[in-house]
Amino acid sequence: MDHRQLGFLVALARERHFGRAATACNVTQPTLSARLKQLEEELGCALIIRGHRFEGLTPEGEHVLSHARRILASLDELNAELDPKSPPSGLLRLGLIPSALDAVSRWIVPLRQQYPALSLRLMERATLPLMQSLMEGDIDVAVGYLDVPAAEPFVARRLYTERYALLARKDCFTLPEQPAWADLGAFPLCLLTPDMQHRHRVDIHARREGITLSPVLEAESMAALERLVAQGAGVGVVEQHGPDAQRHSGLIHRLLPATEEDPPVGLLWRAGAPPSRRLRALLEWLRESPDDF
């Protein structure tokens, strides 16, 4: 067994396709398949459910996958720590709730300007899958809600309080200058899907106004939701950071009233071990940067 075999297994679990996993690992598909078959023979058990295509991992495969992620993350961090005088380098895997996309995108470029050898992988997740990915070591740090039970096992650092806003194409819809939550019933809405905490909280605010929301369109990412709104599909309910005027000059953005239940959003990472060098670089940069949230 070697770390490359473990990397192949992690790639296959992520891509859920032998060809795409091989491409991600810069090997041919026969090479990837053969090395994974060799790993199964060495461990003495089947790891992959094979049919005409990849159908998932066996229970043993899921167990090995969990260990593989931790081993590869430790090896990657070891390489980064060997030269403490060099700037942080390598890959920082950052998971985020969809509503945090605009807030996070504001500091990605200046962070890389500060640490040009650092690369980032951004992955959008609903809250529970996000916390599961963090627990399993599939990501290094998350940007998510701090007030949900799933966040309790992790170390947290608050970034901002989430607020909500209406978003619309100005030549399609007229929004009040100071909208109220009751106004949601007046528009065809574009919302995140019901499994998202952001949507859950919007639904709660609407029910308090006696409104049951029936969106005309739902999306699993805030970027997709913005694009639908920009096409005139409806009025979106987005996080306050929203798109700026320079990026979407044809859109209007109106902040909804704050409530006592507006949730805190922040960084989350695993407890029990010192933060990695890459994570420490992110924490230090955020601490020293102007508060744009």
mmCIF file of C-alpha atoms in Angstrom, residues 17 28 49 70 99 235 290:
data_model
loop_
_atom_site.group_PDB
_atom_site.id
_atom_site.type_symbol
_atom_site.label_atom_id
_atom_site.label_comp_id
_atom_site.label_asym_id
_atom_site.label_seq_id
_atom_site.Cartn_x
_atom_site.Cartn_y
_atom_site.Cartn_z
ATOM 1 C CA HIS A 17 -16.517 8.026 -11.960
ATOM 2 C CA THR A 28 -4.881 6.524 -17.238
ATOM 3 C CA ILE A 49 -19.014 -1.765 -5.736
ATOM 4 C CA ARG A 70 -6.763 11.604 7.302
ATOM 5 C CA SER A 99 -25.106 31.814 1.360
ATOM 6 C CA VAL A 235 -37.011 37.786 -7.058
ATOM 7 C CA PRO A 290 -9.916 45.191 7.799
#
